[in-house]
Amino acid sequence: MAPMGIRLSPLGMAVFCLLGLGVLYHLYSGFLAGRFAFFMLSEPAAGGPETAHGSAPGGAVDLRELLAVSVLAAVRGGEEVKRVREGNVLNAKAKGKTREGAEEQLTTGDLLSNRRMFYLLKGAFPAVQINSEEHVDTADEETVSWDHSIPEDIKQKIQPKEVPAESVTVWIDPLDATQEYTEDLRQYVTTMVCVAVNGKPVIGVIHKPFSSYTAWAMVDGGSNVKARSSYNEKTPRIIVSRSHAGKVEQVARQTFGNKTVIIPAGGAGYKVLALLDVPEKNQEEADVYIHVTYIKKWDICAGNAVLRALGGHMTTLTGEEISYTGSDGNEGGLIASINMNHKALIEKLPDLEKTSHK
């Protein structure tokens, strides 16, 4: 009942109700439309991919997928390396000199392998930082797609594992042992991919293009390669760069004895495989890998990851872990071993560290 003296007009009540409905419509229509749009954008289109380029929601990367792409990239790059070598169209030229004054070679195989590997990885994981030995020319950009398939051996041994994309750095070596490649010493040549998370190598792929052998491993995951179970302490075999054999031999024999065997070889990837149980007829076997001068991180990252996954070690000559962030070079030389007392090895080789900065 209306207060005394005040009459409510039916027309006025109707207008008031209509105005109220208008205000409510204005307030809630935008909210409902926004919620509907959010719902539609949050749901993947029927039949469409849930996420793009191997990246999970929230800027994460699945390491199992990244391992699969890394293996494929190493193989695809190896195909280019092999094709150029067998066609004898290397077009080798000097790209500069090492710190020791040796000429560094660059071939068509390096460039084509690099292009194939880089764009395959970048297309699959665009948010991930990729460091490569060779310069990537955007004018030669190539679309290399990944079909999101994961090989059965990786599926069986590796579980999905997501990490933030910003924590990942990929290191590519599109042609390891270029000097030996130009000399047609094919057994030393590899293509390599390494994945580091927060600077620690966790995925390593080493591919030998001329025999189609590929070794891969993931730390705390699995691998398709094993460590050799034993070594001969009386006649240890030390594998070194061909150019450093004389520098290492004298100290090594003083340390391990006159029966120490020095194995000169090319390529960091080949030298790491020498420490493993590799079914390759042209693969030499060694107990320790030593490098006494500056070396680039794309040369050693994949081998470091493989050794770590199998319980081995790769450190500087003073025993420091090598970080795969920041600069692309490692100043402290390296020593690598597996199924050995790595700390004891380092303590036996104090003199080699002095030569690593020369």
Tab-separated table of C-alpha atoms in Angstrom:
chain	number	residue	atom	x	y	z
A	1	MET	CA	0.000	0.000	0.000
A	2	ALA	CA	1.357	3.439	-0.986
A	3	PRO	CA	2.110	6.044	1.690
A	4	MET	CA	-0.778	8.423	2.533
A	5	GLY	CA	-1.179	11.215	0.028
A	6	ILE	CA	0.917	9.591	-2.726
A	7	ARG	CA	-0.698	7.936	-5.684
A	8	LEU	CA	1.297	5.461	-7.878
A	9	SER	CA	0.605	5.900	-11.569
A	10	PRO	CA	0.347	2.582	-13.479
A	11	LEU	CA	2.111	4.238	-16.462
A	12	GLY	CA	4.946	5.477	-14.231
A	13	MET	CA	5.405	2.027	-12.726
A	14	ALA	CA	5.614	0.496	-16.173
A	15	VAL	CA	8.258	3.024	-17.292
A	16	PHE	CA	10.271	2.447	-14.096
A	17	CYS	CA	10.230	-1.338	-14.616
A	18	LEU	CA	11.328	-0.966	-18.235
A	19	LEU	CA	14.217	1.273	-17.206
A	20	GLY	CA	15.287	-1.257	-14.594
A	21	LEU	CA	15.260	-4.071	-17.113
A	22	GLY	CA	17.332	-1.951	-19.469
A	23	VAL	CA	19.971	-1.334	-16.830
A	24	LEU	CA	20.159	-5.030	-15.953
A	25	TYR	CA	20.473	-5.971	-19.633
A	26	HIS	CA	23.294	-3.467	-20.139
A	27	LEU	CA	25.189	-4.754	-17.110
A	28	TYR	CA	24.950	-8.460	-17.811
A	29	SER	CA	24.944	-8.719	-21.596
A	30	GLY	CA	28.600	-7.681	-21.833
A	31	PHE	CA	29.587	-10.083	-19.070
A	32	LEU	CA	27.794	-13.022	-20.666
A	33	ALA	CA	29.198	-12.229	-24.094
A	34	GLY	CA	32.691	-12.056	-22.638
A	35	ARG	CA	32.295	-15.395	-20.871
A	36	PHE	CA	30.998	-16.974	-24.071
A	37	ALA	CA	33.926	-15.621	-26.088
A	38	PHE	CA	36.395	-16.849	-23.466
A	39	PHE	CA	34.804	-20.296	-23.576
A	40	MET	CA	35.022	-20.441	-27.377
A	41	LEU	CA	38.651	-19.295	-27.427
A	42	SER	CA	39.632	-21.708	-24.678
A	43	GLU	CA	38.377	-24.756	-26.556
A	44	PRO	CA	40.439	-26.068	-29.509
A	45	ALA	CA	38.631	-26.202	-32.798
A	46	ALA	CA	37.240	-29.586	-33.698
A	47	GLY	CA	39.964	-31.666	-35.256
A	48	GLY	CA	42.566	-28.945	-34.705
A	49	PRO	CA	45.805	-29.143	-32.689
A	50	GLU	CA	45.551	-28.450	-28.973
A	51	THR	CA	48.868	-26.615	-28.910
A	52	ALA	CA	51.166	-25.346	-31.614
A	53	HIS	CA	54.745	-26.347	-32.420
A	54	GLY	CA	55.294	-28.808	-29.576
A	55	SER	CA	54.781	-26.229	-26.852
A	56	ALA	CA	52.411	-27.039	-24.016
A	57	PRO	CA	50.099	-24.467	-22.376
A	58	GLY	CA	51.831	-21.886	-20.226
A	59	GLY	CA	54.991	-21.689	-22.366
A	60	ALA	CA	56.188	-25.167	-21.432
A	61	VAL	CA	58.146	-27.619	-23.569
A	62	ASP	CA	57.817	-31.395	-23.491
A	63	LEU	CA	61.347	-32.815	-23.387
A	64	ARG	CA	60.248	-36.114	-24.906
A	65	GLU	CA	58.964	-34.270	-27.963
A	66	LEU	CA	62.113	-32.164	-28.072
A	67	LEU	CA	64.220	-35.346	-27.982
A	68	ALA	CA	62.239	-36.773	-30.910
A	69	VAL	CA	62.750	-33.598	-32.962
A	70	SER	CA	66.440	-33.475	-32.017
A	71	VAL	CA	66.981	-37.008	-33.309
A	72	LEU	CA	65.158	-36.152	-36.526
A	73	ALA	CA	67.166	-32.935	-36.934
A	74	ALA	CA	70.495	-34.741	-36.518
A	75	VAL	CA	69.465	-37.339	-39.108
A	76	ARG	CA	68.162	-34.751	-41.587
A	77	GLY	CA	71.319	-32.701	-41.218
A	78	GLY	CA	73.378	-35.859	-41.678
A	79	GLU	CA	71.619	-36.525	-44.965
A	80	GLU	CA	72.846	-33.170	-46.282
A	81	VAL	CA	76.376	-33.821	-45.002
A	82	LYS	CA	76.479	-37.203	-46.730
A	83	ARG	CA	74.971	-35.947	-49.982
A	84	VAL	CA	77.497	-33.128	-50.324
A	85	ARG	CA	80.469	-35.362	-49.512
A	86	GLU	CA	79.435	-38.131	-51.889
A	87	GLY	CA	78.751	-35.595	-54.617
A	88	ASN	CA	82.176	-34.052	-53.986
A	89	VAL	CA	80.712	-30.542	-53.983
A	90	LEU	CA	82.232	-29.372	-50.706
A	91	ASN	CA	83.279	-25.880	-51.886
A	92	ALA	CA	85.557	-25.750	-48.844
A	93	LYS	CA	86.908	-22.405	-47.746
A	94	ALA	CA	88.587	-20.971	-44.663
A	95	LYS	CA	86.216	-19.185	-42.265
A	96	GLY	CA	88.888	-18.080	-39.812
A	97	LYS	CA	91.560	-19.421	-37.516
A	98	THR	CA	91.494	-21.219	-34.216
A	99	ARG	CA	93.314	-19.800	-31.187
A	100	GLU	CA	96.170	-22.113	-32.064
A	101	GLY	CA	96.414	-20.601	-35.546
A	102	ALA	CA	94.924	-23.495	-37.520
A	103	GLU	CA	92.572	-22.730	-40.408
A	104	GLU	CA	88.902	-23.503	-39.732
A	105	GLN	CA	87.138	-24.949	-42.742
A	106	LEU	CA	83.594	-24.227	-43.914
A	107	THR	CA	81.876	-26.385	-46.514
A	108	THR	CA	78.540	-26.596	-48.272
A	109	GLY	CA	77.832	-29.582	-46.062
A	110	ASP	CA	78.119	-27.391	-42.937
A	111	LEU	CA	75.754	-24.777	-44.321
A	112	LEU	CA	73.060	-27.076	-45.713
A	113	SER	CA	73.059	-29.264	-42.631
A	114	ASN	CA	72.811	-26.203	-40.399
A	115	ARG	CA	69.890	-24.794	-42.356
A	116	ARG	CA	67.968	-28.062	-42.257
A	117	MET	CA	68.586	-28.685	-38.552
A	118	PHE	CA	67.967	-25.125	-37.381
A	119	TYR	CA	64.675	-24.585	-39.173
A	120	LEU	CA	63.313	-27.990	-38.223
A	121	LEU	CA	63.938	-27.296	-34.545
A	122	LYS	CA	62.819	-23.663	-34.765
A	123	GLY	CA	59.611	-24.589	-36.559
A	124	ALA	CA	58.718	-27.180	-33.941
A	125	PHE	CA	59.774	-25.089	-30.917
A	126	PRO	CA	59.761	-21.389	-31.844
A	127	ALA	CA	59.976	-20.209	-28.223
A	128	VAL	CA	63.227	-22.071	-27.515
A	129	GLN	CA	66.673	-20.455	-27.849
A	130	ILE	CA	68.835	-22.240	-30.442
A	131	ASN	CA	72.610	-21.760	-30.679
A	132	SER	CA	74.336	-23.103	-33.760
A	133	GLU	CA	77.916	-23.211	-34.969
A	134	GLU	CA	77.068	-21.665	-38.329
A	135	HIS	CA	75.320	-18.378	-39.075
A	136	VAL	CA	71.666	-18.679	-40.049
A	137	ASP	CA	70.832	-16.507	-43.059
A	138	THR	CA	67.180	-15.468	-42.943
A	139	ALA	CA	67.271	-15.089	-46.715
A	140	ASP	CA	67.694	-18.879	-46.904
A	141	GLU	CA	64.864	-19.604	-44.487
A	142	GLU	CA	63.441	-23.056	-45.072
A	143	THR	CA	60.131	-24.517	-43.947
A	144	VAL	CA	60.886	-27.907	-42.420
A	145	SER	CA	57.867	-29.351	-40.660
A	146	TRP	CA	57.585	-31.963	-37.951
A	147	ASP	CA	54.624	-34.352	-38.038
A	148	HIS	CA	54.599	-34.731	-34.217
A	149	SER	CA	55.391	-38.435	-34.437
A	150	ILE	CA	57.615	-39.901	-31.725
A	151	PRO	CA	59.714	-43.019	-32.529
A	152	GLU	CA	58.654	-46.163	-30.688
A	153	ASP	CA	61.980	-46.611	-28.901
A	154	ILE	CA	61.663	-43.119	-27.438
A	155	LYS	CA	58.022	-43.737	-26.465
A	156	GLN	CA	58.973	-46.924	-24.668
A	157	LYS	CA	61.891	-45.466	-22.709
A	158	ILE	CA	61.020	-41.811	-22.129
A	159	GLN	CA	58.064	-40.352	-20.261
A	160	PRO	CA	56.659	-36.906	-21.107
A	161	LYS	CA	58.283	-34.164	-19.047
A	162	GLU	CA	57.496	-30.465	-19.288
A	163	VAL	CA	59.882	-27.631	-18.496
A	164	PRO	CA	59.530	-23.859	-19.014
A	165	ALA	CA	60.510	-22.852	-22.536
A	166	GLU	CA	62.658	-19.997	-21.232
A	167	SER	CA	64.845	-22.487	-19.327
A	168	VAL	CA	65.795	-24.396	-22.496
A	169	THR	CA	68.816	-23.812	-24.732
A	170	VAL	CA	69.467	-26.002	-27.777
A	171	TRP	CA	73.004	-26.367	-29.126
A	172	ILE	CA	73.488	-27.527	-32.729
A	173	ASP	CA	76.670	-28.824	-34.314
A	174	PRO	CA	75.658	-29.351	-37.962
A	175	LEU	CA	78.972	-30.967	-38.936
A	176	ASP	CA	81.486	-32.005	-36.315
A	177	ALA	CA	85.007	-32.738	-37.617
A	178	THR	CA	84.881	-30.484	-40.678
A	179	GLN	CA	88.643	-30.772	-41.200
A	180	GLU	CA	88.385	-34.555	-41.359
A	181	TYR	CA	85.329	-34.187	-43.608
A	182	THR	CA	87.406	-32.290	-46.153
A	183	GLU	CA	90.063	-35.032	-45.938
A	184	ASP	CA	87.385	-37.684	-46.544
A	185	LEU	CA	87.946	-39.275	-43.120
A	186	ARG	CA	84.261	-40.053	-42.842
A	187	GLN	CA	84.317	-42.165	-39.691
A	188	TYR	CA	84.984	-39.079	-37.542
A	189	VAL	CA	82.075	-37.005	-38.856
A	190	THR	CA	78.933	-36.506	-36.759
A	191	THR	CA	75.943	-34.203	-36.518
A	192	MET	CA	74.838	-33.337	-32.980
A	193	VAL	CA	72.011	-31.759	-31.028
A	194	CYS	CA	72.035	-30.990	-27.309
A	195	VAL	CA	69.294	-29.678	-25.043
A	196	ALA	CA	70.296	-27.867	-21.864
A	197	VAL	CA	67.851	-26.906	-19.118
A	198	ASN	CA	69.027	-24.081	-16.882
A	199	GLY	CA	72.517	-24.601	-18.265
A	200	LYS	CA	72.702	-28.346	-17.558
A	201	PRO	CA	72.871	-30.757	-20.512
A	202	VAL	CA	69.893	-33.139	-20.344
A	203	ILE	CA	69.429	-34.426	-23.912
A	204	GLY	CA	72.205	-35.497	-26.262
A	205	VAL	CA	72.013	-36.800	-29.838
A	206	ILE	CA	75.105	-37.906	-31.788
A	207	HIS	CA	74.527	-39.091	-35.362
A	208	LYS	CA	77.090	-40.622	-37.743
A	209	PRO	CA	75.884	-39.756	-41.270
A	210	PHE	CA	78.026	-42.265	-43.158
A	211	SER	CA	76.893	-45.291	-41.170
A	212	SER	CA	73.425	-44.040	-40.162
A	213	TYR	CA	74.134	-44.788	-36.510
A	214	THR	CA	72.485	-42.538	-33.928
A	215	ALA	CA	73.096	-42.466	-30.183
A	216	TRP	CA	70.674	-40.567	-27.974
A	217	ALA	CA	70.145	-40.208	-24.243
A	218	MET	CA	68.131	-38.167	-21.767
A	219	VAL	CA	69.197	-37.537	-18.186
A	220	ASP	CA	66.771	-39.203	-15.739
A	221	GLY	CA	65.006	-40.663	-18.744
A	222	GLY	CA	66.636	-43.339	-20.862
A	223	SER	CA	68.926	-43.981	-23.810
A	224	ASN	CA	69.554	-46.273	-26.760
A	225	VAL	CA	73.263	-46.651	-25.964
A	226	LYS	CA	75.238	-48.193	-23.107
A	227	ALA	CA	78.550	-47.588	-21.418
A	228	ARG	CA	81.326	-50.116	-21.818
A	229	SER	CA	81.468	-52.238	-18.689
A	230	SER	CA	85.223	-52.362	-18.129
A	231	TYR	CA	88.606	-50.903	-18.957
A	232	ASN	CA	92.210	-51.950	-18.548
A	233	GLU	CA	93.875	-49.951	-15.775
A	234	LYS	CA	97.352	-51.178	-16.750
A	235	THR	CA	97.106	-49.942	-20.329
A	236	PRO	CA	94.567	-47.104	-20.300
A	237	ARG	CA	93.557	-45.676	-23.663
A	238	ILE	CA	93.257	-41.911	-23.910
A	239	ILE	CA	91.565	-40.364	-26.927
A	240	VAL	CA	92.622	-36.847	-27.926
A	241	SER	CA	92.405	-34.475	-30.873
A	242	ARG	CA	94.735	-35.296	-33.734
A	243	SER	CA	96.415	-31.905	-33.381
A	244	HIS	CA	96.941	-32.314	-29.610
A	245	ALA	CA	98.326	-35.839	-29.447
A	246	GLY	CA	101.901	-34.755	-28.849
A	247	LYS	CA	100.889	-32.208	-26.205
A	248	VAL	CA	98.984	-34.809	-24.175
A	249	GLU	CA	101.148	-37.877	-24.708
A	250	GLN	CA	104.093	-36.954	-22.483
A	251	VAL	CA	101.959	-35.927	-19.496
A	252	ALA	CA	99.616	-38.887	-19.945
A	253	ARG	CA	102.459	-41.397	-19.911
A	254	GLN	CA	103.964	-39.771	-16.821
A	255	THR	CA	100.566	-40.009	-15.132
A	256	PHE	CA	99.276	-43.419	-16.202
A	257	GLY	CA	102.500	-45.187	-17.123
A	258	ASN	CA	104.488	-45.926	-20.241
A	259	LYS	CA	101.917	-48.434	-21.449
A	260	THR	CA	99.305	-45.718	-21.870
A	261	VAL	CA	97.825	-45.764	-25.364
A	262	ILE	CA	97.216	-42.400	-27.040
A	263	ILE	CA	94.484	-42.441	-29.701
A	264	PRO	CA	94.486	-39.397	-32.008
A	265	ALA	CA	91.039	-38.814	-33.491
A	266	GLY	CA	88.856	-36.156	-35.058
A	267	GLY	CA	85.580	-34.771	-33.778
A	268	ALA	CA	84.311	-34.410	-30.224
A	269	GLY	CA	81.260	-36.530	-30.990
A	270	TYR	CA	83.427	-39.412	-32.195
A	271	LYS	CA	85.607	-39.188	-29.080
A	272	VAL	CA	82.612	-39.444	-26.728
A	273	LEU	CA	81.283	-42.443	-28.658
A	274	ALA	CA	84.686	-44.072	-28.101
A	275	LEU	CA	83.860	-44.226	-24.379
A	276	LEU	CA	80.605	-46.112	-25.036
A	277	ASP	CA	79.494	-49.531	-26.205
A	278	VAL	CA	78.864	-48.594	-29.816
A	279	PRO	CA	78.146	-51.253	-32.492
A	280	GLU	CA	80.308	-49.578	-35.111
A	281	LYS	CA	83.152	-51.321	-36.900
A	282	ASN	CA	85.004	-48.033	-37.549
A	283	GLN	CA	84.614	-46.786	-33.984
A	284	GLU	CA	87.735	-46.914	-31.805
A	285	GLU	CA	87.467	-47.563	-28.069
A	286	ALA	CA	88.961	-45.430	-25.301
A	287	ASP	CA	88.789	-45.065	-21.531
A	288	VAL	CA	89.314	-41.315	-21.165
A	289	TYR	CA	88.731	-38.346	-23.453
A	290	ILE	CA	90.983	-35.331	-22.861
A	291	HIS	CA	91.008	-31.966	-24.595
A	292	VAL	CA	93.579	-29.435	-23.418
A	293	THR	CA	92.564	-26.200	-25.186
A	294	TYR	CA	89.577	-23.921	-25.666
A	295	ILE	CA	86.579	-25.670	-27.240
A	296	LYS	CA	83.119	-24.533	-28.368
A	297	LYS	CA	80.073	-25.698	-26.453
A	298	TRP	CA	78.201	-27.032	-29.481
A	299	ASP	CA	81.125	-29.464	-29.919
A	300	ILE	CA	80.750	-30.978	-26.456
A	301	CYS	CA	77.216	-30.399	-25.147
A	302	ALA	CA	75.609	-33.487	-26.749
A	303	GLY	CA	78.410	-35.766	-25.567
A	304	ASN	CA	78.209	-34.259	-22.092
A	305	ALA	CA	74.461	-35.003	-21.922
A	306	VAL	CA	74.901	-38.597	-23.110
A	307	LEU	CA	77.626	-39.255	-20.536
A	308	ARG	CA	75.577	-37.688	-17.730
A	309	ALA	CA	72.576	-39.835	-18.648
A	310	LEU	CA	74.733	-42.968	-18.411
A	311	GLY	CA	76.403	-42.021	-15.136
A	312	GLY	CA	79.587	-40.630	-16.686
A	313	HIS	CA	81.272	-37.252	-16.354
A	314	MET	CA	82.566	-34.439	-18.520
A	315	THR	CA	84.174	-31.522	-16.700
A	316	THR	CA	86.911	-28.969	-17.154
A	317	LEU	CA	90.429	-30.172	-16.392
A	318	THR	CA	90.016	-28.813	-12.861
A	319	GLY	CA	86.751	-30.681	-12.286
A	320	GLU	CA	84.310	-27.818	-12.771
A	321	GLU	CA	80.932	-28.516	-14.352
A	322	ILE	CA	80.475	-26.877	-17.753
A	323	SER	CA	77.498	-24.521	-18.007
A	324	TYR	CA	75.683	-24.351	-21.325
A	325	THR	CA	74.457	-20.797	-21.007
A	326	GLY	CA	76.170	-17.509	-21.702
A	327	SER	CA	79.207	-17.571	-23.978
A	328	ASP	CA	79.619	-20.263	-26.623
A	329	GLY	CA	83.118	-21.296	-25.526
A	330	ASN	CA	84.614	-23.429	-22.765
A	331	GLU	CA	87.954	-22.084	-21.582
A	332	GLY	CA	89.054	-24.840	-19.200
A	333	GLY	CA	89.681	-27.794	-21.496
A	334	LEU	CA	87.878	-31.007	-20.639
A	335	ILE	CA	88.229	-34.508	-19.327
A	336	ALA	CA	85.508	-37.119	-19.859
A	337	SER	CA	85.128	-40.602	-18.455
A	338	ILE	CA	82.563	-43.236	-17.553
A	339	ASN	CA	82.679	-46.083	-15.040
A	340	MET	CA	85.871	-44.589	-13.623
A	341	ASN	CA	86.805	-42.507	-10.570
A	342	HIS	CA	86.575	-39.149	-12.302
A	343	LYS	CA	87.832	-37.163	-9.327
A	344	ALA	CA	90.937	-39.338	-9.111
A	345	LEU	CA	91.586	-38.775	-12.813
A	346	ILE	CA	91.487	-35.022	-12.337
A	347	GLU	CA	93.890	-35.189	-9.433
A	348	LYS	CA	96.351	-37.099	-11.619
A	349	LEU	CA	96.347	-34.454	-14.337
A	350	PRO	CA	97.169	-31.118	-12.686
A	351	ASP	CA	99.641	-30.014	-15.360
A	352	LEU	CA	97.231	-30.196	-18.282
A	353	GLU	CA	95.047	-27.356	-17.019
A	354	LYS	CA	97.888	-24.891	-17.557
A	355	THR	CA	97.818	-25.529	-21.293
A	356	SER	CA	94.056	-25.150	-21.720
A	357	HIS	CA	94.183	-21.344	-21.998
A	358	LYS	CA	96.963	-21.230	-24.575
